[in-house]
Amino acid sequence: MKEKYAGSVLPRARPRPGGGCGPGPDPCAACTARVISVCDAVSPEDLPRLAALTTPLEASAHRTFIAAGDRADFLFNITGGVVKVYRLLADGRQQITGFLFPGDFLGLATNNTYAFSAEAVTDVRYCRFPRKGLEQFLDDVPKVEKRLLTIASNELAAAQEQMVLLGRKTAREKLATFLVMLGGRMSRLGDSTEEFSLPMSRADIADYLGLTTETVSRTFTQFRTEKLIALPKNDRVRVTDRPALAALAEAE
Amino acid sequence: MKEKYAGSVLPRARPRPGGGCGPGPDPCAACTARVISVCDAVSPEDLPRLAALTTPLEASAHRTFIAAGDRADFLFNITGGVVKVYRLLADGRQQITGFLFPGDFLGLATNNTYAFSAEAVTDVRYCRFPRKGLEQFLDDVPKVEKRLLTIASNELAAAQEQMVLLGRKTAREKLATFLVMLGGRMSRLGDSTEEFSLPMSRADIADYLGLTTETVSRTFTQFRTEKLIALPKNDRVRVTDRPALAALAEAE
DNA sequence: CGGGACTTTGAGCAAATTCAACCATTGTGG
DNA sequence: CCACAATGGTTGAATTTGCTCAAAGTCCCG
């Protein structure tokens, strides 16, 4: 199992392992993830109202907490841990469309049902908002709606980036891009860019990059042989030749 | 050149070839694309104000009217013709992230610059809005902002779909998906689902599906041999076995 | 210490690419 | 009006990248 990863994602997060909402009457005010999420757009005086809508929840590693086809009654904000968002084909082929980290937002749905599934990669903490209530809240606090639009735009840009990766990059370029991206992300969460944890399995990395586990593994080995990276543990990378890795990643 | 395609995309559109905004004092009110676009969320009394912000423009086939890196001062609404949105890698590899049709919206940008380029595939008509002015307008007409969020959500869902295609589908499945999608899109624009125009080149299809022109061409030939489709002209498809094509497309 | 899950490695294979030639359509200039 | 160049599309052969199938190897954790 993967419980080992729990809490390793926010090494310097303060109040609770894995980060997350604080307890007490005003949990959102104490939320360690707030500064990097939607909730940042909420002014202090509106926080209690947001908190009233919020249900803080947890999911242990490998739990699927959103299944494609479910009624899309909720929106989510990840406060601790790592989540994978994915789609399946009928025969089981899986494409992971994104990994979510603390502060990331989830749940923008087109119809009344989710078109994707979401599974906890590590133990996860998240806040759940009922769509109905949140929509009301959004009407009253337009700033948050703007923020949502910004978030959606960012995700759209990221999605386009990922399409370039999936459609036009080689296995080496894909993995290099992934490592650079993950390093950046991890460092923003308090880990170092040079050495950081790799919370997801090889299979998940493969399903994110449009490859097989074997190819991911082989490419890791190549990179290690070429001294671009080191793998002190299976779930930890040290980038030893950042320029070379970045060059591979940004064939653009 | 491709001028031959101009106007072939909205066969039943009324007022002008290729559709587009009407002339005169209230062009938006006469816009044939309005009913299927953002502008639909604008109430009649606000239309003049929107019209005041709008600059109707044209671009002939193959003209790049947004280049990645440009300052993102404008938003766009396609009113006639077909546009491709794409990204390039340094060595020229291209990934088309989407084709836009009349009613489609374009320009959501993360930073101050566009991260993508946009090129007219056929002769194109479009409306241009200055970001600044539009933002003001959005503040006053929250309904439109909501609509934008909905559009962004839809695009996000489409982007995820495309990631599945790029990362996990075979060449045959990719082309089948593309044809089904295009058929649906074309029929909503007044063409038939059974036979419709194929306004983009094989190279563009390849760059959209993460394949090479050769593979696209070979797969077209396969489909023709298997009597799934017919190609009365190079730029026209007739779907002769829709169920089979759909089955190939939706391996999901 | 042993079982299970995950990862790595190897060998052969297949899908898609590359490189190259050929064909078809269209538009141009003689 | 026809020849012909140009562009885009198709086809073929050889090659390559990444996949499949199979077998070890590793690392936890109990």
XYZ file of C-alpha atoms (C1' of nucleotides) in Angstrom:
564
model
C 0.000 0.000 0.000
C 0.906 3.604 -0.210
C 0.188 4.954 3.251
C 3.884 5.486 3.520
C 3.495 8.543 1.350
C 0.914 10.215 3.510
C 2.080 13.538 4.741
C 5.274 13.469 2.760
C 3.931 15.950 0.310
C 3.856 19.013 2.472
C 7.081 18.546 4.425
C 7.030 22.007 5.881
C 3.303 22.371 6.362
C 2.673 23.289 9.903
C -0.424 22.437 11.845
C -1.350 18.934 10.728
C 0.181 16.095 8.845
C -0.748 16.420 5.230
C -1.935 19.973 5.714
C -5.588 20.820 5.678
C -8.266 22.774 7.373
C -7.914 23.782 10.953
C -10.411 22.731 13.581
C -12.710 24.990 15.556
C -15.196 27.646 14.609
C -13.354 29.046 11.618
C -11.516 26.206 9.923
C -10.958 28.031 6.642
C -9.052 30.772 8.406
C -6.615 28.170 9.683
C -6.359 26.307 6.376
C -2.792 25.830 5.298
C -3.805 25.439 1.694
C -5.907 28.556 1.525
C -3.198 30.910 0.341
C -2.743 28.932 -2.840
C -6.318 28.081 -3.659
C -9.671 29.522 -4.635
C -10.314 30.366 -1.062
C -7.604 32.978 -1.261
C -10.046 35.200 -3.104
C -12.422 35.139 -0.170
C -12.110 38.112 2.127
C -11.758 37.477 5.872
C -15.290 38.614 6.586
C -16.691 36.115 4.130
C -14.623 33.237 5.446
C -17.130 32.108 8.070
C -19.784 31.847 5.402
C -17.438 29.772 3.261
C -16.602 27.637 6.267
C -20.283 26.955 6.829
C -20.465 25.433 3.357
C -17.316 23.423 3.775
C -17.073 19.805 4.808
C -13.491 18.797 5.520
C -12.906 15.180 4.562
C -10.188 12.615 4.226
C -9.563 9.744 1.877
C -6.897 7.143 2.324
C -4.583 6.164 -0.467
C -6.206 4.451 -3.437
C -9.700 5.475 -2.497
C -11.760 6.662 -5.479
C -13.750 9.570 -4.154
C -15.191 10.748 -7.455
C -16.349 8.265 -10.062
C -17.106 9.289 -13.625
C -20.859 9.394 -14.053
C -21.608 10.397 -10.462
C -23.984 13.274 -10.010
C -21.814 16.372 -9.828
C -23.218 17.772 -6.619
C -19.927 18.834 -5.117
C -16.810 20.804 -5.761
C -13.542 20.024 -4.040
C -10.420 21.655 -2.838
C -7.419 19.504 -2.075
C -5.752 20.511 1.166
C -3.264 17.698 1.672
C -1.826 14.769 -0.257
C -1.911 13.939 -3.952
C -4.872 13.050 -6.146
C -5.039 11.673 -9.652
C -7.814 12.658 -12.031
C -8.391 10.189 -14.829
C -10.644 8.802 -17.505
C -11.089 5.219 -18.557
C -11.819 3.554 -21.853
C -14.170 0.586 -21.896
C -11.352 -1.942 -22.071
C -9.580 -0.496 -19.045
C -7.083 1.773 -20.745
C -6.552 4.707 -18.444
C -5.481 8.256 -19.094
C -4.585 10.386 -16.121
C -5.426 13.959 -17.033
C -3.783 15.515 -14.038
C -2.279 15.145 -10.611
C -3.661 17.465 -7.953
C -1.740 18.854 -5.025
C -2.694 20.907 -1.976
C -4.432 24.087 -3.071
C -5.726 22.537 -6.271
C -9.323 22.779 -7.175
C -11.508 20.051 -8.599
C -15.014 19.573 -9.793
C -15.766 21.904 -12.673
C -18.258 19.770 -14.501
C -20.069 20.271 -17.718
C -23.344 18.512 -17.188
C -24.831 17.217 -14.008
C -22.385 14.377 -13.838
C -18.615 14.185 -13.565
C -16.864 13.158 -16.748
C -13.794 11.996 -14.819
C -12.843 9.983 -11.790
C -10.584 11.059 -8.957
C -8.547 8.790 -6.739
C -6.341 9.480 -3.763
C -2.743 8.653 -4.660
C -1.553 9.235 -1.101
C -3.698 9.780 1.953
C -5.589 12.915 1.140
C -7.373 15.734 2.918
C -9.864 17.800 1.049
C -12.717 20.219 1.473
C -16.046 19.516 -0.106
C -18.514 22.229 -1.129
C -22.057 21.591 -2.261
C -22.444 22.995 -5.739
C -25.795 24.591 -4.947
C -24.618 26.464 -1.928
C -21.396 27.489 -3.561
C -23.192 28.904 -6.573
C -25.196 31.138 -4.274
C -21.991 32.164 -2.570
C -20.387 32.901 -5.925
C -23.235 35.174 -6.919
C -22.633 37.246 -3.813
C -18.854 37.245 -4.030
C -18.020 37.869 -7.684
C -14.332 38.015 -6.901
C -14.361 34.284 -6.270
C -16.094 33.619 -9.550
C -13.382 35.584 -11.330
C -10.863 33.485 -9.516
C -12.579 30.337 -10.700
C -12.401 31.599 -14.253
C -8.699 32.257 -13.814
C -8.214 28.782 -12.432
C -10.116 27.293 -15.343
C -7.978 29.296 -17.783
C -4.829 28.031 -16.129
C -6.034 24.485 -16.297
C -6.890 24.966 -19.936
C -3.381 26.173 -20.658
C -1.971 23.222 -18.737
C -4.236 20.879 -20.655
C -2.927 22.244 -23.949
C 0.604 21.772 -22.718
C -0.235 18.191 -21.872
C -1.698 17.654 -25.338
C 1.618 18.729 -26.845
C 3.354 16.268 -24.571
C 1.011 13.397 -25.388
C 0.794 14.047 -29.083
C 4.252 15.134 -30.036
C 6.915 14.302 -27.473
C 9.082 11.197 -27.231
C 9.198 8.997 -24.149
C 12.386 10.704 -22.955
C 10.946 14.157 -23.470
C 7.745 13.144 -21.733
C 9.473 11.883 -18.625
C 11.846 14.853 -18.538
C 8.903 17.240 -18.790
C 7.125 15.377 -16.035
C 10.113 15.500 -13.697
C 10.713 19.193 -14.269
C 7.033 19.913 -13.720
C 6.843 17.798 -10.601
C 10.019 19.338 -9.224
C 8.576 22.797 -9.646
C 5.337 21.769 -8.073
C 6.978 20.031 -5.148
C 9.234 22.958 -4.450
C 6.261 25.271 -4.299
C 4.881 22.916 -1.680
C 7.985 23.158 0.419
C 10.056 20.302 -0.931
C 13.267 21.055 -2.801
C 13.440 21.298 -6.592
C 16.605 19.299 -6.572
C 15.362 16.327 -4.652
C 11.743 15.585 -4.133
C 9.304 12.795 -3.527
C 7.634 10.867 -6.300
C 4.350 9.968 -4.692
C 2.784 8.153 -7.632
C 3.567 4.701 -8.990
C 5.330 3.991 -12.273
C 2.000 2.814 -13.623
C 0.417 6.175 -12.757
C 3.274 8.059 -14.376
C 2.809 5.895 -17.459
C -0.918 6.566 -17.551
C -0.213 10.259 -17.247
C 2.376 10.323 -20.032
C 0.665 7.964 -22.440
C 3.303 5.257 -22.020
C 3.590 1.820 -20.397
C 5.163 1.140 -17.001
C 7.968 -0.689 -18.722
C 8.861 2.272 -20.890
C 8.728 4.606 -17.908
C 10.994 2.297 -15.981
C 13.458 1.932 -18.837
C 13.556 5.679 -19.326
C 14.222 6.209 -15.629
C 17.103 3.779 -15.960
C 18.428 5.662 -19.000
C 18.299 8.951 -17.147
C 20.100 7.406 -14.207
C 22.749 5.909 -16.460
C 23.233 9.277 -18.135
C 23.542 10.884 -14.721
C 20.622 13.243 -15.294
C 18.955 12.021 -12.139
C 19.512 9.740 -9.192
C 16.914 7.622 -7.462
C 17.935 7.413 -3.798
C 14.717 5.542 -3.195
C 12.126 4.301 -5.596
C 9.820 7.103 -4.637
C 12.352 9.872 -4.525
C 14.231 11.684 -7.307
C 17.333 13.779 -7.185
C 17.876 15.912 -10.243
C 21.609 15.926 -10.852
C 21.691 17.597 -14.256
C 18.877 20.063 -14.297
C 19.973 21.906 -17.455
C 20.096 18.715 -19.482
C 16.755 17.588 -18.118
C 15.186 20.964 -18.835
C 16.591 20.944 -22.360
C 15.024 17.570 -22.976
C 11.725 18.759 -21.542
C 11.563 22.013 -23.417
C 12.066 20.904 -26.910
C 9.961 24.015 -27.311
C -4.725 27.562 -51.617
C -7.828 26.850 -49.629
C -10.126 29.722 -50.514
C -12.320 27.135 -52.084
C -13.486 26.156 -48.622
C -14.667 29.601 -47.702
C -18.298 29.599 -46.883
C -18.651 25.853 -47.186
C -18.814 25.483 -43.462
C -22.148 27.077 -42.800
C -24.097 25.776 -45.766
C -27.429 26.936 -44.473
C -26.308 30.133 -42.785
C -28.361 32.911 -44.130
C -27.221 36.473 -44.370
C -23.579 36.278 -45.458
C -21.178 33.752 -46.800
C -19.394 32.183 -43.881
C -21.818 33.651 -41.414
C -20.861 36.522 -39.187
C -21.974 39.750 -37.733
C -24.535 41.823 -39.471
C -23.836 45.364 -40.609
C -25.429 48.518 -39.358
C -25.994 50.011 -35.950
C -26.499 46.777 -34.048
C -24.341 44.119 -35.656
C -24.489 41.708 -32.713
C -28.252 41.536 -32.930
C -27.919 40.298 -36.497
C -25.074 37.899 -35.772
C -25.796 34.420 -37.053
C -23.373 32.898 -34.593
C -24.788 34.598 -31.550
C -27.236 31.904 -30.574
C -24.451 29.405 -30.075
C -21.837 31.590 -28.454
C -21.029 33.640 -25.384
C -23.046 36.462 -26.761
C -26.150 34.409 -26.231
C -25.939 35.257 -22.541
C -26.199 38.942 -23.303
C -29.681 40.348 -22.984
C -31.082 42.413 -25.849
C -30.748 45.653 -23.937
C -27.039 45.019 -23.368
C -26.351 44.095 -26.979
C -25.571 47.605 -28.157
C -22.983 47.947 -25.455
C -21.413 44.655 -26.508
C -21.540 45.785 -30.124
C -19.657 48.932 -29.203
C -16.805 46.780 -27.943
C -16.827 44.502 -30.941
C -14.633 44.766 -33.989
C -15.754 42.401 -36.728
C -12.788 41.129 -38.705
C -11.854 38.664 -41.385
C -8.847 36.524 -42.050
C -8.218 34.609 -45.201
C -7.195 30.971 -45.167
C -3.773 30.239 -43.671
C -3.467 33.585 -41.987
C -2.112 33.360 -38.436
C -4.083 35.921 -36.489
C -2.830 35.009 -33.030
C 0.800 34.102 -32.450
C 1.986 32.481 -29.245
C 3.770 35.099 -27.194
C 1.657 38.009 -28.428
C 0.266 40.300 -25.774
C -3.148 38.936 -24.918
C -5.094 42.134 -25.361
C -8.049 40.611 -27.136
C -10.646 37.924 -26.928
C -12.270 36.452 -29.992
C -15.457 34.911 -31.142
C -15.486 32.951 -34.383
C -18.500 33.785 -36.523
C -17.648 32.031 -39.777
C -15.138 29.518 -41.098
C -12.756 27.189 -39.299
C -9.763 28.020 -37.133
C -6.999 25.847 -35.751
C -5.441 26.535 -32.368
C -1.991 25.062 -31.942
C 1.295 25.015 -30.137
C 4.736 24.484 -31.546
C 7.866 22.846 -30.230
C 11.205 24.448 -31.003
C 11.996 22.018 -33.800
C 8.705 22.651 -35.555
C 6.648 19.791 -34.227
C 3.091 21.015 -34.026
C 0.173 19.996 -31.861
C -3.225 21.322 -32.774
C -5.186 21.606 -29.550
C -8.487 22.324 -31.181
C -10.446 23.324 -34.234
C -12.856 26.202 -33.773
C -16.128 26.677 -35.595
C -18.690 29.460 -35.748
C -19.873 30.284 -32.246
C -16.626 29.163 -30.625
C -14.809 31.386 -28.263
C -11.093 31.992 -28.098
C -8.638 33.904 -26.039
C -8.765 32.804 -22.437
C -5.169 33.442 -21.499
C -3.271 32.813 -18.343
C -0.715 35.571 -18.305
C -0.534 38.662 -20.400
C 0.502 36.712 -23.447
C -1.136 33.981 -25.471
C 0.350 30.549 -24.978
C -1.002 29.339 -28.300
C -1.270 30.402 -31.906
C -4.398 30.525 -34.013
C -4.577 30.222 -37.770
C -7.454 30.439 -40.197
C -7.999 27.052 -41.833
C -10.589 28.432 -44.220
C -11.468 32.050 -44.771
C -12.690 33.189 -41.400
C -14.905 35.850 -39.894
C -14.534 36.713 -36.263
C -15.326 39.321 -33.674
C -12.591 40.831 -31.599
C -13.135 42.251 -28.114
C -10.556 44.233 -26.181
C -9.869 42.388 -22.943
C -9.974 45.566 -20.875
C -13.333 46.718 -22.095
C -14.784 43.260 -21.922
C -13.697 42.811 -18.337
C -15.585 45.943 -17.414
C -18.573 44.636 -19.291
C -18.319 41.299 -17.495
C -18.350 43.001 -14.118
C -21.637 44.644 -14.997
C -23.205 41.591 -16.605
C -22.361 38.679 -14.324
C -24.469 36.334 -16.417
C -21.899 36.535 -19.165
C -19.104 35.752 -16.767
C -20.986 32.659 -15.661
C -21.314 31.733 -19.278
C -17.595 32.111 -19.762
C -17.002 29.801 -16.840
C -19.336 27.272 -18.395
C -17.511 27.562 -21.686
C -14.192 27.083 -19.945
C -15.559 24.022 -18.149
C -16.728 22.568 -21.423
C -13.389 23.173 -23.026
C -11.701 21.552 -20.080
C -13.837 18.460 -20.475
C -13.072 18.425 -24.196
C -9.383 18.808 -23.438
C -9.491 15.792 -21.140
C -11.245 13.832 -23.840
C -8.514 14.794 -26.251
C -5.855 13.698 -23.769
C -7.451 10.245 -23.682
C -7.364 10.199 -27.452
C -3.754 11.309 -27.684
C -2.448 9.168 -24.880
C -4.386 5.963 -25.203
C -6.081 5.502 -28.546
C -4.760 3.797 -31.666
C -4.543 5.522 -35.024
C -7.793 3.916 -36.150
C -9.588 4.918 -32.992
C -8.200 8.422 -33.230
C -9.410 8.990 -36.758
C -12.789 7.403 -36.030
C -13.220 9.668 -33.004
C -12.264 12.661 -35.073
C -14.730 11.860 -37.838
C -17.583 11.263 -35.412
C -16.784 14.483 -33.606
C -16.491 16.474 -36.795
C -19.704 14.992 -38.143
C -21.543 16.044 -35.027
C -20.051 19.477 -35.159
C -20.774 19.966 -38.827
C -24.349 18.845 -38.464
C -24.918 21.363 -35.709
C -23.691 23.948 -38.187
C -26.212 22.909 -40.764
C -24.275 20.296 -42.721
C -25.401 16.688 -42.559
C -23.930 14.154 -40.140
C -23.791 11.606 -42.878
C -21.820 13.599 -45.379
C -19.900 16.678 -44.499
C -16.937 18.754 -45.504
C -13.444 18.176 -44.231
C -12.065 21.672 -44.284
C -8.626 20.898 -42.862
C -5.688 19.218 -44.564
C -4.391 15.732 -43.777
C -1.414 17.391 -42.140
C -3.715 19.348 -39.828
C -5.671 16.227 -38.968
C -2.385 14.497 -38.201
C -1.228 17.354 -35.994
C -4.530 17.228 -34.169
C -4.446 13.478 -33.600
C -0.764 13.116 -32.806
C -0.016 11.179 -35.983
C 1.773 11.756 -39.290
C 0.059 12.678 -42.556
C 1.028 9.289 -43.951
C -0.677 7.426 -41.147
C -3.788 9.575 -41.463
C -3.879 8.923 -45.178
C -3.368 5.178 -44.758
C -6.096 5.023 -42.143
C -8.482 6.905 -44.411
C -7.735 4.328 -47.078
C -8.367 1.483 -44.605
C -11.717 2.965 -43.620
C -12.656 3.351 -47.248
C -11.641 -0.208 -48.036
C -13.669 -1.443 -45.082
C -16.628 0.597 -46.321
C -16.885 2.629 -43.148
C -16.648 5.844 -45.110
C -16.475 7.139 -48.637
C -14.482 10.117 -49.837
C -16.435 11.645 -52.737
C -13.824 14.393 -52.823
C -10.639 14.768 -50.915
C -12.239 17.313 -48.661
C -15.561 15.614 -48.159
C -16.505 12.507 -46.145
C -19.550 10.337 -46.306
C -20.049 8.110 -43.313
C -21.426 4.845 -44.649
C -21.190 2.725 -41.515
C -21.836 5.022 -38.612
C -22.309 2.274 -35.998
C -18.959 0.702 -36.815
C -17.248 4.064 -36.831
C -18.836 5.028 -33.529
C -17.829 1.708 -31.994
C -14.239 2.308 -33.011
C -14.366 5.821 -31.620
C -15.943 4.961 -28.332
C -13.705 2.280 -27.066
C -14.956 3.848 -23.887
C 11.542 -14.786 6.992
C 8.013 -14.903 3.522
C 4.344 -13.041 0.631
C 2.719 -9.596 -2.259
C 3.001 -5.524 -4.847
C 5.821 -2.883 -7.528
C 9.748 -2.323 -10.428
C 13.256 -3.594 -13.519
C 15.140 -6.092 -17.328
C 15.065 -8.915 -21.547
C 13.545 -10.626 -26.090
C 10.519 -10.391 -29.744
C 6.922 -7.881 -31.991
C 3.852 -4.436 -33.925
C 2.208 -0.007 -34.749
C 3.403 4.002 -36.469
C 7.225 6.793 -38.424
C 10.635 7.939 -41.838
C 12.183 8.372 -46.244
C 11.198 8.211 -50.917
C 8.628 7.861 -54.939
C 4.449 8.449 -57.257
C -0.260 10.240 -58.262
C -4.049 13.774 -58.530
C -5.799 18.163 -58.613
C -5.517 22.804 -59.450
C -4.001 27.003 -60.972
C -0.814 29.527 -64.238
C 1.361 31.138 -68.137
C 2.491 30.325 -72.813
C -6.613 25.413 -74.341
C -2.993 22.807 -73.026
C 1.429 21.942 -70.726
C 3.370 21.994 -66.552
C 4.646 23.373 -62.082
C 3.120 23.274 -57.393
C 0.734 21.554 -53.720
C -1.341 18.083 -51.285
C -2.396 13.312 -50.955
C -1.344 8.354 -51.437
C 1.459 4.305 -51.459
C 5.584 1.394 -50.579
C 9.693 -0.348 -48.078
C 12.628 -0.084 -44.336
C 13.211 1.428 -39.771
C 12.324 2.746 -35.134
C 10.045 3.538 -31.059
C 7.567 1.906 -27.765
C 4.616 -2.193 -26.588
C 3.734 -7.083 -25.170
C 4.813 -10.936 -22.858
C 7.706 -13.159 -19.642
C 10.908 -13.599 -15.984
C 13.619 -11.837 -12.313
C 14.673 -8.611 -8.831
C 13.416 -5.327 -4.781
C 11.255 -3.554 -1.140
C 8.067 -3.280 2.339
C 5.439 -4.966 6.121
C 3.600 -8.098 8.692
